[in-house]
Amino acid sequence: MSKPLRKVVFPVAGLGTRFLPATKVVAKEMLPVLDKPLIQYAVDEAVDAGADTLIFVTNRYKHAIADYFDKAYELEAKLHAKGKEALLALVQGTLPKNVRAIFVTQPEAFGLGHAVLCAKPVVGDEPFGIVLPDDLIWNGQGKGALRQMAELGDEQQAGVIAVEEVPHNETDKYGIVAATAIDERSARIDHMVEKPKPADAPSNLAVVGRYVLPSRIFQLLEQTVPGAGGEIQLTDAIDALLKEQGKVLAYRFEGTRFDCGNKAGLVRATMHMAMQDPTLEPTVRSFLADL
Ligand code: G1P
């Protein structure tokens, strides 16, 4: 793909039913891992990858995400008046100054592919990234997963999908790829299928919520008929892209993924992040020992 990655799409229109009743009023993407909401981790990763235009595909109930990235006049004025400059910097730093946030509505929930298609008018004709904020990927001080993928996509002139191995009995929770290895981290995808039963799955290599794709995917999404779960599946459109262009890469990113779309994953992410924080680590350790 000849242009650098500038635009990243965040499909955030989901209802977050696994976290009810909290998600009755709190958008799932606003659930915190320590002091940062999930969406902030996702945005930080996109910015690290070079993005300057962030496109949030949201629904009419989720104003909190737009509010979170907006200016908070009253709060900022109060923090400034009290000389709390460190806190002010945190409040103002949710979005770097050179980065803009654009909000697009997905009028009805027809699936991930449909959500991505809603971003078509904003993305236009250039390669773009997709980040699913449920999947928090932590790589310490190293390059974020999306940046690793953008670099590979640029170098190989191909779409790149993040993958990792999952237990065989969990293939029906993921897009699954059949792929031919190129090297330790990358492989050429032969085909992809959305949420196959373990008996039908071509492998246990699962799609994780990061994608770098050419804009051609939008036309293919327009032609994609409802698939697994009766929804327009991004996986099916990528499979069509593969048949057309012959080259889409699967990439085993450097880093650890936490599936924060469920309670166990959110707990793991929270404990992991707490253990990285020297002011919390001793407390967590002794608390766990007591438990
Ligand atoms: C979506 C994709 C699936 C992918 C998963 C990663 O599924 O459709 O292919 O493996 O994200 O998190 P969802 O979790 O939205 O059902």
Coordinates of C-alpha atoms and ligand atoms in Angstrom, one line a residue, residues 112 132 135 174-175 194-195 207-209 211 233 235, ligand 1:
L112 CA -18.5 -5.3 12.2
L132 CA -11.2 -3.0 18.1
D135 CA -8.6 -6.1 22.4
Y174 CA -13.1 -15.5 16.3
G175 CA -12.3 -15.0 12.6
E194 CA -15.8 -16.2 10.6
K195 CA -16.5 -18.0 13.9
V207 CA -8.0 -12.8 14.1
V208 CA -7.3 -10.3 16.8
G209 CA -8.9 -6.8 16.6
Y211 CA -6.3 -4.7 10.7
Q233 CA -18.8 -9.8 8.4
T235 CA -13.8 -11.4 7.7
Ligands
G1P1 C1 -14.7 -9.6 15.7 C2 -14.4 -10.2 14.3 C3 -13.6 -11.5 14.5 C4 -12.4 -11.3 15.3 C5 -12.7 -10.6 16.7 C6 -11.5 -10.2 17.4 O1 -15.6 -10.4 16.4 O2 -15.6 -10.4 13.6 O3 -13.2 -12.0 13.2 O4 -11.7 -12.5 15.6 O5 -13.5 -9.4 16.5 O6 -11.7 -9.6 18.6 P1 -16.5 -10.0 17.7 O7 -15.5 -10.1 18.8 O8 -16.8 -8.5 17.4 O9 -17.6 -10.9 17.7

